[in-house]
Short mmCIF file of C-alpha atoms in Angstrom, two decimals:
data_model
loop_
_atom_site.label_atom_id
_atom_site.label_comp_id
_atom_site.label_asym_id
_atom_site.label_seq_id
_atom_site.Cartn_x
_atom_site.Cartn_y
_atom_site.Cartn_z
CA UNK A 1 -17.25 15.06 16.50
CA UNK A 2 -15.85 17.81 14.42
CA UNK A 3 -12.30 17.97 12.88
CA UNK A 4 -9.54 19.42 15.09
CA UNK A 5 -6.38 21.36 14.85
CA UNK A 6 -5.11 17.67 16.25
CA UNK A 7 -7.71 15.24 14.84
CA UNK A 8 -9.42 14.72 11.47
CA UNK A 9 -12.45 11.93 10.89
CA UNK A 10 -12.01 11.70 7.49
CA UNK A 11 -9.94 10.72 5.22
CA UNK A 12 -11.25 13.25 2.47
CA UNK A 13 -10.35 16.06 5.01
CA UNK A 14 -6.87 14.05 5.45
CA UNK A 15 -6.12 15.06 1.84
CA UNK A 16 -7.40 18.58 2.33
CA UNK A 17 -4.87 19.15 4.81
CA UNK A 18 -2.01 17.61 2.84
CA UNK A 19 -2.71 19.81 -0.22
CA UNK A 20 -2.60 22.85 1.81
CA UNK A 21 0.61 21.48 3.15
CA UNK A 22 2.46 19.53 1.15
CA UNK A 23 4.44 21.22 -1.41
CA UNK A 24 2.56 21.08 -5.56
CA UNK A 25 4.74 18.60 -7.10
CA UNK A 26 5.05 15.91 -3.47
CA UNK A 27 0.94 16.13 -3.63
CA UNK A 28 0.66 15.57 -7.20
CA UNK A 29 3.08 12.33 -6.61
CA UNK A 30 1.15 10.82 -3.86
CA UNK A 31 -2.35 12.00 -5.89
CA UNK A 32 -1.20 9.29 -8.70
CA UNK A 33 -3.63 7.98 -11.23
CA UNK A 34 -1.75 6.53 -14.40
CA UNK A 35 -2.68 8.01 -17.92
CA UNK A 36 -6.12 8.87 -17.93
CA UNK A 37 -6.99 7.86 -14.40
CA UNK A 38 -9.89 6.39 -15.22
CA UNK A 39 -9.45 3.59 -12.90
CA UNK A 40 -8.58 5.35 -9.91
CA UNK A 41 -11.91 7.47 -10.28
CA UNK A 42 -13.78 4.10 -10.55
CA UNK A 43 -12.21 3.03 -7.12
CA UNK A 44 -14.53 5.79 -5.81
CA UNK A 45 -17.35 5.76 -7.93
CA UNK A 46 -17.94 2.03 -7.42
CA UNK A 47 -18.02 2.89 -3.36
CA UNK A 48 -20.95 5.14 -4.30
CA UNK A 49 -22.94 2.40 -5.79
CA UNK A 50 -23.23 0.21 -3.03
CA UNK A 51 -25.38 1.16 0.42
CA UNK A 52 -27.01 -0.19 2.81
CA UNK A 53 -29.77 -2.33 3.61
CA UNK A 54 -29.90 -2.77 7.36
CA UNK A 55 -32.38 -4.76 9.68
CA UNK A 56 -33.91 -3.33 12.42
CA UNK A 57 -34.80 -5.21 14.98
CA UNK A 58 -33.55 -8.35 16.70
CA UNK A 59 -30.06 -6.67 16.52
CA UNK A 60 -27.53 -7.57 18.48
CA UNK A 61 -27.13 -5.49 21.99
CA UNK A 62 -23.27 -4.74 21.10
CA UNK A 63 -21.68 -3.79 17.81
CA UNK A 64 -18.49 -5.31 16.96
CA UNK A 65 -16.27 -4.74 13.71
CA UNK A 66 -13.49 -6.70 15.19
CA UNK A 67 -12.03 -9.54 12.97
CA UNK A 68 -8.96 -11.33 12.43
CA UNK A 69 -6.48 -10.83 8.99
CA UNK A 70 -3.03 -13.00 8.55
CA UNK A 71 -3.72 -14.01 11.66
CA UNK A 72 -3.81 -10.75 13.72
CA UNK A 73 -6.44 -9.70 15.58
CA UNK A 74 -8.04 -6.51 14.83
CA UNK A 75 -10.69 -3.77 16.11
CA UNK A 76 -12.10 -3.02 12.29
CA UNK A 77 -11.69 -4.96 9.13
CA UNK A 78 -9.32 -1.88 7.43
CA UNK A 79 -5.51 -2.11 7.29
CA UNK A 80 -2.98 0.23 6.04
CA UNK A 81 -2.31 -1.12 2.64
CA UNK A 82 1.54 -1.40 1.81
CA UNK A 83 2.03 2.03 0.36
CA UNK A 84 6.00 2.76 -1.18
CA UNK A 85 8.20 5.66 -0.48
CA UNK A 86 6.51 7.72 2.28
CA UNK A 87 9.17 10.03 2.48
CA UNK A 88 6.84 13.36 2.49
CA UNK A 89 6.78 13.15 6.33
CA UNK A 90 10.22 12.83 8.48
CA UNK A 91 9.07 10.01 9.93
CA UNK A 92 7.08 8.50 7.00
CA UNK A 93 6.16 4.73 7.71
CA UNK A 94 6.66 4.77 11.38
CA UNK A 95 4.07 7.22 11.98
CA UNK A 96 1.65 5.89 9.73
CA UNK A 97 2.23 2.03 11.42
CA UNK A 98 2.06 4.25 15.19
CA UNK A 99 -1.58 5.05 14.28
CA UNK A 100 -2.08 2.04 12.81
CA UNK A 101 -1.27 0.63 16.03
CA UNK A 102 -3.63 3.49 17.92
CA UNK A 103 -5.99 2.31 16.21
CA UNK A 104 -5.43 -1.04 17.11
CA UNK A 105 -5.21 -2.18 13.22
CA UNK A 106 -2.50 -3.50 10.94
CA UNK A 107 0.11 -2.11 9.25
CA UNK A 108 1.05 -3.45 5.38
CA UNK A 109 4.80 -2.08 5.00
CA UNK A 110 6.10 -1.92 1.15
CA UNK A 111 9.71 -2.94 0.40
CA UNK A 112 10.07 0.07 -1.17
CA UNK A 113 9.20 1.85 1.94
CA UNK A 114 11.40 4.80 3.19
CA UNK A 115 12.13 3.74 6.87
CA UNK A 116 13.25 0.05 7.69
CA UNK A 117 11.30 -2.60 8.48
CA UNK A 118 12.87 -2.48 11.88
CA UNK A 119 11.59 0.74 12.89
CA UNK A 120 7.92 -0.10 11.59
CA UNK A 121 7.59 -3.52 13.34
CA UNK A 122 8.90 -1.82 16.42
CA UNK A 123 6.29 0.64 16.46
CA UNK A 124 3.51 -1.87 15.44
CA UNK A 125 4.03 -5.06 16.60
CA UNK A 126 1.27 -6.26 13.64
CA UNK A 127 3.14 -5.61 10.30
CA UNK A 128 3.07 -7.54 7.64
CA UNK A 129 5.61 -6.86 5.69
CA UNK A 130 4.78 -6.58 1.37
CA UNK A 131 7.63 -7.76 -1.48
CA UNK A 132 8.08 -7.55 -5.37
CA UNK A 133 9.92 -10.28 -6.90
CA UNK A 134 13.20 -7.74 -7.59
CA UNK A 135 16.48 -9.73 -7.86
CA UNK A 136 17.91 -13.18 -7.99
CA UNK A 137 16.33 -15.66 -5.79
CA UNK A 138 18.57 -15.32 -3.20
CA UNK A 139 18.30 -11.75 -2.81
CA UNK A 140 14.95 -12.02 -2.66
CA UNK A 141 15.80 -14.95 0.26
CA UNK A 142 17.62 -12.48 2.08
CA UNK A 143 14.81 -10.14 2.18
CA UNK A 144 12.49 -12.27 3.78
CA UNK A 145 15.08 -13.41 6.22
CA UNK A 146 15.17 -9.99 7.07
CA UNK A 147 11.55 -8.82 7.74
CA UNK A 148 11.13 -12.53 9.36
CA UNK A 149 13.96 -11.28 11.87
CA UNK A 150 12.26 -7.89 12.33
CA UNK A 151 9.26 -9.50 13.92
CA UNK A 152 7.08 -8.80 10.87
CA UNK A 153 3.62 -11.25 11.13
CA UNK A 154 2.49 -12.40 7.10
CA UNK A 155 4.38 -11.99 4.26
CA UNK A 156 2.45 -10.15 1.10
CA UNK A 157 3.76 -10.40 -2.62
CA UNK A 158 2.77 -7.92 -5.29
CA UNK A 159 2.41 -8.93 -8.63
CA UNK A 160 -0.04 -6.66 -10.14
CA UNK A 161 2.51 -4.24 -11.69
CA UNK A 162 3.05 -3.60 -15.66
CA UNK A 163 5.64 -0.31 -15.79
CA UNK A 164 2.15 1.32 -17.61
CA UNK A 165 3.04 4.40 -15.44
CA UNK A 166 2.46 7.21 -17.95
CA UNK A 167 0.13 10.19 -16.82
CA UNK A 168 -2.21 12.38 -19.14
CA UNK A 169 -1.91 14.68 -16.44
CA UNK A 170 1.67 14.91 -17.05
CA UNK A 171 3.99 13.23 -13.71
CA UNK A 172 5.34 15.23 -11.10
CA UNK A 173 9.63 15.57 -11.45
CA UNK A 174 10.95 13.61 -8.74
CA UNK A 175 14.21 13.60 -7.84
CA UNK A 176 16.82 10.20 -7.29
CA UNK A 177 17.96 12.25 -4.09
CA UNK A 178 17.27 15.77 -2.50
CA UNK A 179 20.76 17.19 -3.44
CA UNK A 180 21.92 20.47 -3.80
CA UNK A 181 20.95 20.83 -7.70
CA UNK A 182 17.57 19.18 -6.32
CA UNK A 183 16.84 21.50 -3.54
CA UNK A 184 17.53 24.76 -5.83
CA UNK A 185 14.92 23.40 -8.06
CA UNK A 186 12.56 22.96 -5.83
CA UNK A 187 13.40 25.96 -3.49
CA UNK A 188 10.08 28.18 -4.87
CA UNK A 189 7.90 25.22 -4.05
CA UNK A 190 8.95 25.21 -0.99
CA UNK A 191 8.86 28.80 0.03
CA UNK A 192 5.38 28.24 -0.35
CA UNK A 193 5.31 25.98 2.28
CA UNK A 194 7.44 26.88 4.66
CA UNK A 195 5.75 24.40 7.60
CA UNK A 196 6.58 21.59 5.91
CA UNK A 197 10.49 22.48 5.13
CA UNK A 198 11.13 23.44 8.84
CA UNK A 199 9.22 19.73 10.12
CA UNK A 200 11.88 18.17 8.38
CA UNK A 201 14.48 20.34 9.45
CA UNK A 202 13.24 20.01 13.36
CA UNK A 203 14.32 16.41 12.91
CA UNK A 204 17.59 17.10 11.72
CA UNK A 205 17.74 15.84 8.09
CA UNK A 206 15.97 16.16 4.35
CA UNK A 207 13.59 13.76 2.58
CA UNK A 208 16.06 10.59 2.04
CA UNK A 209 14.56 9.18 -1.13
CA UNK A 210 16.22 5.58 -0.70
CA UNK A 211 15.07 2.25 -0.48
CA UNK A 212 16.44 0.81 3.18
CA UNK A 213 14.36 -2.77 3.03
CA UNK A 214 16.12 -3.45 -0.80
CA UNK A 215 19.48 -2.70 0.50
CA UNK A 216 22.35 -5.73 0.15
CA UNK A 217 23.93 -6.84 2.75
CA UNK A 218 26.65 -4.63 3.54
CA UNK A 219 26.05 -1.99 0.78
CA UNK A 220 23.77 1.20 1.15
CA UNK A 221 19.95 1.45 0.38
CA UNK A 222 19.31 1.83 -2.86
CA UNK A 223 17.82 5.21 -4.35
CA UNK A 224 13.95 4.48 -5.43
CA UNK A 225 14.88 4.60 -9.23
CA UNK A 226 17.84 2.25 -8.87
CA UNK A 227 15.56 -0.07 -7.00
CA UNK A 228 13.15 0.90 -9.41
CA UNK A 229 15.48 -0.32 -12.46
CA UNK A 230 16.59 -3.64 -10.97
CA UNK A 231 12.48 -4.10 -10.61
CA UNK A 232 12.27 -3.58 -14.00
CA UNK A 233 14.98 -5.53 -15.19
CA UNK A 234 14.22 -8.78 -13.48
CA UNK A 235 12.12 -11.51 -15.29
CA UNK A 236 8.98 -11.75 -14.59
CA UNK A 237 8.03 -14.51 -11.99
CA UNK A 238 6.03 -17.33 -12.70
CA UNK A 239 3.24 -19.25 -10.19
CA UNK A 240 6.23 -21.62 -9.79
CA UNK A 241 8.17 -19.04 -8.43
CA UNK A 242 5.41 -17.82 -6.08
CA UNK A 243 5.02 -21.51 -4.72
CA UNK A 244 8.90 -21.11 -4.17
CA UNK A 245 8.56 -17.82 -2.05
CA UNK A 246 5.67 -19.37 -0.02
CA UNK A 247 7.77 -22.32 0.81
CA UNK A 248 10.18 -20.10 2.54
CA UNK A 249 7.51 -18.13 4.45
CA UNK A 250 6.09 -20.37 7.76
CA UNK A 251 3.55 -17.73 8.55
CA UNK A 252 0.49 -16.04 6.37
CA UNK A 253 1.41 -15.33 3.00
CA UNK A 254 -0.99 -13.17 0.78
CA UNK A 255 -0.56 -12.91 -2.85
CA UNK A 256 -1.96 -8.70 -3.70
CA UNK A 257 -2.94 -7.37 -7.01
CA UNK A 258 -5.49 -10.22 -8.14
CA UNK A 259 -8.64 -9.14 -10.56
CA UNK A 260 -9.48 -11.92 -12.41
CA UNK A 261 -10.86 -15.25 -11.40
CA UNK A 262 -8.19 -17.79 -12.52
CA UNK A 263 -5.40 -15.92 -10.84
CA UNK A 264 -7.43 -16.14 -7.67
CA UNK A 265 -7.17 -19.89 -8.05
CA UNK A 266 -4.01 -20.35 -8.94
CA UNK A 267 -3.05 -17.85 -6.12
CA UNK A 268 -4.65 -20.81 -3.33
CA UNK A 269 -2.58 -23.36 -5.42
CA UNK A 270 0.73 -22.11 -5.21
CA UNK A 271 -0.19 -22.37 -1.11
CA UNK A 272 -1.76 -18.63 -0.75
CA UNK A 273 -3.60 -17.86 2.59
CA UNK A 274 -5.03 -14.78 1.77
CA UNK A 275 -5.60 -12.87 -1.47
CA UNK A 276 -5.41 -9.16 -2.10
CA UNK A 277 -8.28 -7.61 -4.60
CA UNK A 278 -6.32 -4.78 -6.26
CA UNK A 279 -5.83 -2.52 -8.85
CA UNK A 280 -2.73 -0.44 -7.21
CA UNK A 281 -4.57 2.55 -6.39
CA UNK A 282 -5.17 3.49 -9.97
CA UNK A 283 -1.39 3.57 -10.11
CA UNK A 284 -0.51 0.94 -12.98
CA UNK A 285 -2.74 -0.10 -15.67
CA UNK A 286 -5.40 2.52 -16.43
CA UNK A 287 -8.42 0.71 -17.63
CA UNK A 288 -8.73 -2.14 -15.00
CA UNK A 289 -12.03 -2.17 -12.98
CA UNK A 290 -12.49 -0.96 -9.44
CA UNK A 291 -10.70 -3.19 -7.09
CA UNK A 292 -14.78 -3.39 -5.20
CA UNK A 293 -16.29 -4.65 -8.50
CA UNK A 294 -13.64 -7.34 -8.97
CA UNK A 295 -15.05 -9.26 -5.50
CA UNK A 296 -18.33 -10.81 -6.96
CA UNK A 297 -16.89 -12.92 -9.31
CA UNK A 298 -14.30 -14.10 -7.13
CA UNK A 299 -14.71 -17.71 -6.91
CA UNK A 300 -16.68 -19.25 -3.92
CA UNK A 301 -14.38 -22.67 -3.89
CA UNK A 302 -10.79 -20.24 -3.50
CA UNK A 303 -12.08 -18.32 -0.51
CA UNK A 304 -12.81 -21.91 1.59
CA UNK A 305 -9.43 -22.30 1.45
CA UNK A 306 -7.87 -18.62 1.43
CA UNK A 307 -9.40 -14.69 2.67
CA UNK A 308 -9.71 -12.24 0.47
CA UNK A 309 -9.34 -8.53 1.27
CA UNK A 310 -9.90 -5.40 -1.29
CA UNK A 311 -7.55 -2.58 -1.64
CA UNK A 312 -8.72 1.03 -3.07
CA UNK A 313 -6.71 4.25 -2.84
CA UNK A 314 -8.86 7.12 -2.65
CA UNK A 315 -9.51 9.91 -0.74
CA UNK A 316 -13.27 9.52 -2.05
CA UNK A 317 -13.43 5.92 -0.30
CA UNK A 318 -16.97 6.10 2.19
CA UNK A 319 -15.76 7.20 5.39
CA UNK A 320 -18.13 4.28 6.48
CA UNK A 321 -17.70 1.01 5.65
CA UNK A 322 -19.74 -0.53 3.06
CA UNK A 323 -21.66 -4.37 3.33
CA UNK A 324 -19.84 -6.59 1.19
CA UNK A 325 -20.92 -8.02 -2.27
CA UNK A 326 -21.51 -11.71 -3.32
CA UNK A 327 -18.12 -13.73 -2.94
CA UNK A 328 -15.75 -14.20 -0.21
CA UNK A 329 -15.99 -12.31 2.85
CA UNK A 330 -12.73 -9.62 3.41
CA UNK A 331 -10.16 -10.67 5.79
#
């Protein structure tokens, strides 16, 4: 079936569109790719060098991709990987988990998301809902309390990020909030793309650039670079403190950004369910291998007692999915 004004079956044609929509400096953001971007060009080149091998006979007389991941049930083994700051749509998150939900998949919702945890989990009941280890330990307490509350199904903690966030390409400005010195700046870009201005101003506001799921009780959401600084100015956790944060979770608990062996195993000992493959999209540490070609060496003995699921952001990903390698099976 071909693409429609409505409908698109790719996701390389979903990036097509959003460059002819999206104004230069918003698609360079989401495009990403620290410094050289050599690793978010392998997350697409490694796709390419695995295909298929298929019987073909004695097949059975229904396909099925349906599987189960943190304990949901789902039609195809893809999920919407927790993805921050989605502001480039008015309704960022919650449209993204609404298809994820049409799709009958789930939806991975980042705590530095743009829309509340609320609103996702109310438009798909199957969110699991993704934290850094920002702030004092009760902070961080309060957080989960909060996305438990919400009705969100596994917890997922990200530890995969170094600050290496420097660009060859040279980084889009981004603003702490669209104010007026803001919107005068970026006034020529968006004369260019006039569709996109009036969508946001059909529902009644401008891209809010805060952080609602790191807000304090009783103060306002944070802007993405204050949440951004307290990230950066909180020590580092240890596998101690991950075995603390899984003690206060009851449900599925996945530990993201593994790619090397050892840290797969200690991941299952601090009481991990599931593990998370990942390189960030090619957005942190330029050099690290394709989140695909981590799997094989993943060791057999962690994934009897915890999944494992693979994370790759790129347009360039097979539209098809592609058989898995040696190792543990994705979740």
């Amino acid at each position: 079936m071909a693409s429609t004004k409505e409908w698109f079956e790719t996701v390389a044609e979903a990036q097509r569109r959003a460059k002819k929509r999206l104004p230069k400096s918003v698609y360079m953001a989401l495009v990403a790719g620290s410094e050289q971007g050599v690793t978010a060009d392998d997350n697409v080149a490694a796709f390419r060098e695995i295909g298929f091998r298929p019987h073909i006979a004695d097949l059975p007389r229904e396909r099925a991709q349906a599987t189960t991941v943190l304990g949901q049930d789902i039609s195809f083994p893809v999920i919407i990987s927790p993805t921050g700051v989605q502001a480039v749509s008015p309704e960022g998150e919650v449209a993204v988990a609404r298809a994820a939900a049409g799709a009958d998949t789930a939806m991975g919702l980042s705590s530095f998301a743009s829309r509340a945890v609320e609103d996702v989990a109310a438009a798909n009941p199957k969110t699991f809902f993704q934290i850094y280890w920002v702030g004092d330990k009760d902070t961080i307490l309060q957080r989960v309390e909060r996305a438990r509350n919400a009705g969100a199904k596994a917890l997922i903690v990200t530890l995969d990020w170094s600050f290496a966030s420097r660009r060859d390409w040279d980084s889009p400005m981004i603003p702490e909030k669209v104010d007026l010195k803001a919107m005068l700046r970026f006034a020529p870009e968006g004369i260019t793309r006039p569709k996109w201005v009036i969508d946001f101003l059909r529902h009644g506001g401008i891209p809010d650039l805060t952080c609602p799921n790191l807000a304090k009780p009783g103060e306002p959401a944070p802007t993405f670079f204050g949440a951004y600084y307290e990230w950066m100015t909180t020590p580092l956790p240890t596998w101690e403190d991950v075995a603390w944060l899984r003690e206060q979770w009851d449900g599925p608990f996945a530990v993201k950004g593994i790619q090397h062996p050892d840290d797969a195993r200690r991941a299952v000992d601090a009481g991990a369910t599931a593990i998370s493959v990942s390189n960030h999209g090619g957005n942190n540490l330029d050099g690290t291998p394709a989140s695909i070609r981590a799997c094989p060496p993943s060791p057999r003995p962690s994934a009897t007692r915890s999944r494992c699921s693979w994370t790759a952001a790129s347009a360039g990903a097979p539209t098809s999915p592609r058989p898995w390698p040696s190792g543990p099976r994705p979740s």
